[in-house]
Coordinates of C-alpha atoms and ligand atoms in Angstrom, one line a residue:
M1350 CA -18.8 19.1 14.1
T1351 CA -20.9 16.0 13.7
G1352 CA -20.9 15.3 9.9
M1353 CA -18.0 15.0 7.4
K1354 CA -17.3 14.5 3.7
A1355 CA -16.0 11.1 2.7
Y1356 CA -15.6 9.1 -0.5
G1357 CA -16.6 5.5 -0.5
F1358 CA -19.4 3.1 -1.5
T1359 CA -22.9 2.4 -0.6
R1360 CA -23.1 -1.2 -2.0
Y1361 CA -20.5 -3.8 -2.8
G1362 CA -19.8 -4.0 -6.5
G1363 CA -18.3 -1.9 -9.3
P1364 CA -17.3 1.8 -9.4
E1365 CA -20.9 2.8 -10.0
H1366 CA -21.5 2.3 -6.3
E1367 CA -18.8 4.9 -5.4
S1368 CA -19.8 8.4 -4.3
Y1369 CA -19.1 11.2 -2.0
L1370 CA -20.8 10.5 1.3
D1371 CA -21.9 12.6 4.3
L1372 CA -21.0 10.5 7.2
P1373 CA -20.9 11.0 11.0
V1374 CA -17.4 11.9 12.3
P1375 CA -16.2 8.6 13.7
E1376 CA -15.6 7.9 17.4
P1377 CA -12.2 6.6 18.2
G1378 CA -12.6 3.3 20.0
P1379 CA -10.3 2.0 22.8
G1380 CA -6.7 2.0 21.5
E1381 CA -7.6 4.2 18.5
L1382 CA -6.8 7.7 17.3
L1383 CA -9.2 10.0 15.5
V1384 CA -7.0 11.6 12.8
R1385 CA -7.9 14.8 10.9
V1386 CA -6.8 13.5 7.5
A1387 CA -4.4 15.6 5.4
A1388 CA -3.4 13.0 2.8
A1389 CA -4.5 9.5 2.0
G1390 CA -3.0 6.7 -0.1
V1391 CA -4.7 5.0 -3.0
N1392 CA -4.2 1.2 -3.2
P1393 CA -5.5 -1.9 -4.9
A1394 CA -7.0 -2.8 -1.6
D1395 CA -9.5 0.1 -2.0
W1396 CA -11.1 -1.3 -5.1
K1397 CA -10.8 -4.9 -3.7
V1398 CA -12.7 -3.8 -0.6
R1399 CA -15.4 -2.1 -2.7
A1400 CA -15.7 -5.1 -5.0
G1401 CA -16.3 -7.3 -1.9
L1402 CA -13.1 -9.3 -2.4
R1403 CA -12.0 -8.6 1.1
R1404 CA -15.3 -9.4 2.9
T1405 CA -13.8 -12.4 4.7
D1406 CA -10.8 -10.6 6.3
L1407 CA -12.4 -7.2 6.4
P1408 CA -16.2 -7.5 6.8
L1409 CA -17.7 -4.0 6.5
E1410 CA -21.3 -2.8 6.4
P1411 CA -21.8 0.0 3.8
P1412 CA -21.7 2.9 3.6
V1413 CA -18.0 2.6 3.8
A1414 CA -15.4 5.3 3.5
L1415 CA -12.5 4.0 1.4
G1416 CA -8.8 4.6 2.2
R1417 CA -6.6 2.1 4.1
E1418 CA -3.8 4.6 5.1
V1419 CA -3.6 8.3 6.1
A1420 CA -1.3 11.0 7.3
G1421 CA -2.7 13.9 9.4
T1422 CA -3.1 15.4 12.9
V1423 CA -4.4 13.6 15.9
E1424 CA -7.8 15.2 16.8
R1425 CA -8.7 12.9 19.8
V1426 CA -7.4 9.7 21.4
G1427 CA -9.5 6.8 22.5
G1428 CA -9.2 5.0 25.9
G1429 CA -5.9 3.4 26.8
V1430 CA -3.9 5.2 24.2
E1431 CA -0.3 6.0 25.2
G1432 CA 2.3 7.9 23.3
F1433 CA 0.0 10.0 21.2
A1434 CA -1.8 13.3 22.0
P1435 CA -4.1 15.7 20.2
G1436 CA -2.1 17.8 17.8
D1437 CA 0.5 15.2 17.0
E1438 CA 1.4 14.8 13.3
V1439 CA 1.0 11.1 12.6
F1440 CA 0.5 8.5 9.9
G1441 CA -0.9 5.0 10.0
G1442 CA -3.4 2.4 8.7
T1443 CA -7.1 2.8 9.1
V1444 CA -9.7 0.5 10.7
G1445 CA -13.1 -0.6 9.8
S1446 CA -15.5 1.4 7.6
A1447 CA -14.1 4.7 8.8
G1448 CA -11.4 4.8 6.1
G1449 CA -9.1 7.6 5.2
W1450 CA -10.8 9.2 2.2
A1451 CA -12.6 11.4 4.6
E1452 CA -12.0 14.5 6.8
F1453 CA -11.5 12.2 9.8
A1454 CA -10.4 8.6 10.1
R1455 CA -9.9 6.0 12.8
V1456 CA -6.4 4.8 13.1
P1457 CA -5.3 2.1 15.6
A1458 CA -2.5 3.5 17.8
S1459 CA -0.7 0.1 17.4
F1460 CA -0.4 0.8 13.6
A1461 CA 0.5 4.5 13.8
A1462 CA 3.7 6.5 14.2
L1463 CA 4.7 10.1 14.6
R1464 CA 5.6 11.7 11.3
P1465 CA 9.2 12.8 11.2
S1466 CA 9.4 16.5 10.1
E1467 CA 11.7 15.5 7.2
V1468 CA 8.9 13.3 5.7
A1469 CA 6.3 15.1 3.6
V1470 CA 2.7 14.4 4.6
T1471 CA 2.0 13.0 1.1
D1472 CA 4.9 10.6 1.4
A1473 CA 4.0 9.6 5.0
A1474 CA 0.4 8.8 3.8
V1475 CA 1.6 6.0 1.5
L1476 CA 4.0 4.2 3.9
P1477 CA 1.7 1.9 5.8
V1478 CA 0.5 -0.1 2.9
A1479 CA 3.0 -0.2 0.0
A1480 CA 6.4 0.7 1.5
A1481 CA 5.7 -1.2 4.7
T1482 CA 4.7 -4.3 2.7
A1483 CA 8.0 -4.1 0.7
Y1484 CA 9.9 -3.7 4.0
D1485 CA 8.1 -6.7 5.5
A1486 CA 8.7 -8.8 2.4
L1487 CA 12.5 -8.1 2.5
V1488 CA 12.7 -8.8 6.3
Q1489 CA 10.9 -12.1 5.6
L1490 CA 13.2 -13.0 2.7
A1491 CA 16.4 -12.0 4.7
L1492 CA 18.5 -12.1 1.5
P1493 CA 22.3 -11.7 1.9
P1494 CA 24.2 -9.3 -0.3
G1495 CA 24.8 -10.8 -3.7
A1496 CA 21.6 -12.8 -3.8
T1497 CA 19.2 -12.3 -6.7
L1498 CA 15.6 -11.2 -6.2
L1499 CA 13.0 -11.3 -8.9
V1500 CA 10.2 -8.7 -8.4
I1501 CA 7.1 -9.3 -10.5
G1502 CA 5.2 -6.0 -10.8
A1503 CA 8.3 -3.9 -10.0
G1504 CA 7.0 -0.6 -11.1
G1505 CA 4.0 -0.3 -8.8
G1506 CA 3.8 1.1 -5.2
V1507 CA 5.2 -2.0 -3.5
G1508 CA 7.5 -2.9 -6.3
L1509 CA 9.4 0.4 -6.5
A1510 CA 9.9 0.4 -2.7
A1511 CA 11.0 -3.2 -2.7
V1512 CA 13.6 -2.5 -5.5
Q1513 CA 15.1 0.4 -3.6
L1514 CA 15.3 -1.6 -0.3
A1515 CA 16.8 -4.7 -2.0
V1516 CA 19.4 -2.7 -4.0
A1517 CA 20.4 -0.8 -0.8
G1518 CA 21.0 -4.2 0.8
G1519 CA 23.4 -5.3 -1.9
V1520 CA 20.8 -7.6 -3.6
E1521 CA 20.8 -8.0 -7.4
V1522 CA 17.3 -7.2 -8.5
V1523 CA 15.5 -8.3 -11.7
G1524 CA 12.2 -6.4 -12.0
I1525 CA 9.3 -7.3 -14.3
A1526 CA 7.4 -4.3 -15.5
S1527 CA 6.0 -2.7 -18.6
R1528 CA 8.6 -1.0 -20.9
G1529 CA 7.7 2.5 -19.9
K1530 CA 9.0 1.8 -16.4
H1531 CA 12.3 0.3 -17.5
D1532 CA 14.4 3.5 -17.4
L1533 CA 13.3 4.2 -13.8
L1534 CA 14.0 0.6 -12.7
A1535 CA 17.5 0.8 -14.4
A1536 CA 18.2 4.1 -12.6
M1537 CA 17.4 2.4 -9.3
G1538 CA 19.9 -0.3 -10.1
A1539 CA 17.6 -3.1 -11.2
T1540 CA 17.6 -5.1 -14.4
A1541 CA 14.2 -4.6 -16.0
L1542 CA 12.4 -7.2 -18.0
A1543 CA 9.1 -6.9 -19.9
P1544 CA 6.2 -9.2 -18.8
G1545 CA 6.5 -12.5 -20.7
S1546 CA 10.3 -12.4 -21.1
E1547 CA 12.3 -15.4 -20.1
V1548 CA 14.1 -14.9 -16.8
R1549 CA 17.7 -16.2 -17.2
G1550 CA 20.2 -17.2 -14.6
T1551 CA 19.8 -18.0 -11.0
V1552 CA 17.1 -16.4 -8.9
D1553 CA 17.2 -16.9 -5.1
A1554 CA 13.9 -15.4 -4.2
V1555 CA 10.8 -14.0 -5.9
L1556 CA 8.5 -11.2 -4.6
D1557 CA 5.3 -11.5 -6.5
L1558 CA 3.0 -8.4 -6.7
V1559 CA 0.8 -9.5 -9.6
G1560 CA -0.1 -13.2 -9.1
G1561 CA -1.9 -15.6 -11.5
E1562 CA -0.4 -16.2 -14.9
A1563 CA 2.2 -13.5 -14.4
L1564 CA 3.6 -15.4 -11.4
R1565 CA 3.4 -18.8 -13.1
S1566 CA 5.0 -17.7 -16.4
A1567 CA 7.9 -15.8 -14.7
L1568 CA 8.9 -19.0 -12.8
S1569 CA 8.5 -21.4 -15.7
G1570 CA 11.9 -20.9 -17.3
L1571 CA 14.0 -20.7 -14.1
G1572 CA 16.8 -23.2 -13.6
G1573 CA 18.9 -24.0 -10.5
N1574 CA 17.5 -24.4 -7.0
P1575 CA 13.8 -23.4 -6.6
P1576 CA 13.6 -19.9 -5.3
V1577 CA 11.9 -18.8 -2.1
I1578 CA 8.7 -17.2 -3.2
V1579 CA 6.5 -14.6 -1.3
S1580 CA 3.5 -12.9 -2.7
A1581 CA 1.4 -9.9 -1.6
A1582 CA -1.1 -10.4 -4.5
D1583 CA -2.0 -14.0 -4.8
H1584 CA -2.1 -16.1 -1.6
A1585 CA -3.6 -19.2 -3.3
G1586 CA -1.3 -19.0 -6.3
V1587 CA 1.8 -18.7 -4.2
A1588 CA 0.8 -21.6 -1.9
A1589 CA 0.3 -23.8 -5.0
L1590 CA 3.9 -23.0 -5.9
G1591 CA 5.2 -23.8 -2.4
G1592 CA 5.6 -20.2 -1.4
Q1593 CA 4.1 -17.9 1.3
P1594 CA 2.1 -14.7 1.5
V1595 CA 4.1 -11.7 2.6
A1596 CA 3.8 -11.7 6.4
R1597 CA 2.7 -8.2 7.3
V1598 CA 3.8 -6.7 10.6
R1599 CA 1.3 -3.9 11.2
S1600 CA 3.1 -2.2 14.0
G1601 CA 4.1 1.4 14.9
E1602 CA 7.7 0.3 15.2
R1603 CA 7.7 -1.0 11.6
L1604 CA 6.1 2.3 10.4
A1605 CA 8.7 4.3 12.3
A1606 CA 11.5 2.2 10.8
V1607 CA 10.2 2.8 7.3
A1608 CA 9.7 6.5 7.9
R1609 CA 13.3 6.7 9.2
L1610 CA 14.6 5.4 5.9
V1611 CA 12.5 8.0 4.1
A1612 CA 13.8 10.8 6.4
E1613 CA 17.4 9.6 5.8
G1614 CA 16.9 9.7 2.0
A1615 CA 17.4 5.9 1.8
L1616 CA 13.9 5.2 0.5
D1617 CA 11.6 7.3 -1.8
P1618 CA 8.0 6.0 -1.7
R1619 CA 7.7 7.4 -5.3
V1620 CA 4.6 9.4 -5.1
T1621 CA 4.0 10.2 -8.8
D1622 CA 0.6 11.7 -8.6
V1623 CA -1.0 14.0 -5.9
R1624 CA -4.7 14.6 -6.6
P1625 CA -7.3 16.8 -4.9
F1626 CA -10.0 14.9 -2.9
D1627 CA -12.5 15.8 -5.7
E1628 CA -10.6 13.4 -8.0
A1629 CA -10.9 10.3 -5.8
A1630 CA -12.9 8.4 -8.5
S1631 CA -10.3 8.9 -11.2
A1632 CA -7.4 8.1 -8.8
L1633 CA -9.0 4.8 -7.9
A1634 CA -9.7 4.0 -11.6
V1635 CA -6.0 4.4 -12.4
V1636 CA -5.0 1.9 -9.7
E1637 CA -7.9 -0.4 -10.6
G1638 CA -6.6 -0.4 -14.2
G1639 CA -3.6 -2.4 -12.8
H1640 CA -0.7 -0.4 -14.3
A1641 CA 0.0 2.4 -11.9
L1642 CA 3.5 3.9 -11.6
G1643 CA 4.5 4.3 -7.9
K1644 CA 1.9 5.8 -5.7
I1645 CA -1.1 8.1 -6.0
V1646 CA -2.1 10.2 -3.1
L1647 CA -5.3 12.2 -2.3
R1648 CA -5.0 15.6 -0.5
I1649 CA -7.9 16.0 1.8
P1650 CA -8.8 19.7 2.5
Ligands
NAP691 N1 -1.1 -8.1 1.9 C1 -0.9 -6.8 2.0 O1 -0.8 -6.2 3.1 C2 -0.7 -6.0 0.7 C3 -0.2 -4.7 0.8 C4 0.1 -4.0 -0.4 C5 -0.3 -4.5 -1.6 N2 -0.8 -5.8 -1.6 C6 -1.2 -6.3 -2.9 O2 0.0 -6.4 -3.7 C7 -0.3 -6.2 -5.1 C8 0.6 -5.0 -5.6 O3 0.3 -3.8 -4.9 P1 0.8 -2.4 -5.4 O4 0.3 -1.4 -4.4 O5 2.2 -2.5 -5.7 O6 -0.1 -2.3 -6.7 P2 0.1 -1.2 -7.9 O7 0.8 0.0 -7.4 O8 -1.2 -1.2 -8.6 O9 1.2 -1.9 -8.9 C9 1.0 -3.1 -9.5 C10 2.1 -3.2 -10.6 O10 2.0 -4.4 -11.3 C11 2.3 -4.2 -12.7 N3 1.7 -5.2 -13.5 C12 0.4 -5.4 -13.9 N4 0.3 -6.6 -14.6 C13 1.6 -7.1 -14.7 C14 2.1 -8.3 -15.3 N5 1.4 -9.1 -16.0 N6 3.5 -8.5 -15.1 C15 4.2 -7.7 -14.4 N7 3.8 -6.5 -13.9 C16 2.5 -6.3 -14.0 C17 1.7 -2.9 -13.0 O11 2.2 -2.0 -14.0 P3 2.9 -2.4 -15.4 O12 2.0 -3.5 -16.0 O13 2.8 -1.2 -16.2 O14 4.3 -2.8 -15.1 C18 1.9 -2.1 -11.7 O15 3.0 -1.3 -11.7 C19 -1.8 -5.9 -5.2 O16 -2.5 -7.1 -5.5 C20 -2.1 -5.5 -3.8 O17 -3.5 -5.7 -3.4 C21 -1.0 -6.5 -0.5

């Protein structure tokens, strides 16, 4: 097989440049896996890549297959790969323009892990970007039990994972999200606030998943000591407030740790919408709209 179906873009810009593409099956480079994709996550990074907002850190030459994370079966391994073999069920991040919204994707062995049998393929596909970012942020913040964490954008992919991990660690969580997400946040043990509400009391740390005005206004009424702030959404905005970007650790060990939590029932990546590959455009449009609930996954036939 030399050609494959993918969904991506042929020019940087708006959604009008997206289409199904007939691309060559990629070659796994040294240290890479070629994965036959079963499921792929949908993330804000996908529209940001297409819009050209990631050209500095991720320069790609169109045509580009979208999809920054996948779960599937190892088809072939590149030179120097240890610990993976054809036939293994894996999940991981993708590299370069050979993204995961395709029949095959390139996955660096360094950012891949074996999929535990208890973890559904559609759950595994969304762990490398959102759940792992939530995990990385909480490791970075290292909050003791009883501390208070404010999560801005608590009802999205990263937010719902962060809320669960923080609550499990004994942290008091205040989550900012639109009202339709408040019952779910309350059921997870968080105090939910609508965007624009005044945040009262002491906040030890902030995990920002929205940035811009949402970040600035959430902090404006806070009293007490300034909180430690990390952001996955707005590196310039968080730096201006004395905070840091979320420090990502893109390793197989981190992925395996996140998958173990899912296998044990301690973390649910909250896949709310599983769509067939034919619906890639509408799936990305929902995420690009900025108000997704949990995660959307594409099933690749
Ligand atoms: N650096 C990394 O490696 C990395 C990894 C993952 C994600 N990210 C970035 O982190 C951000 C969040 O990612 P995600 O996957 O969680 O996105 P997502 O699933 O699209 O969720 C974003 C959430 O923010 C909420 N929101 C939108 N405007 C808001 C506002 N003004 N106030 C409060 N909440 C608001 C949205 O819903 P409601 O408005 O309905 O509440 C939505 O639930 C994105 O910018 C993404 O690119 C970075």
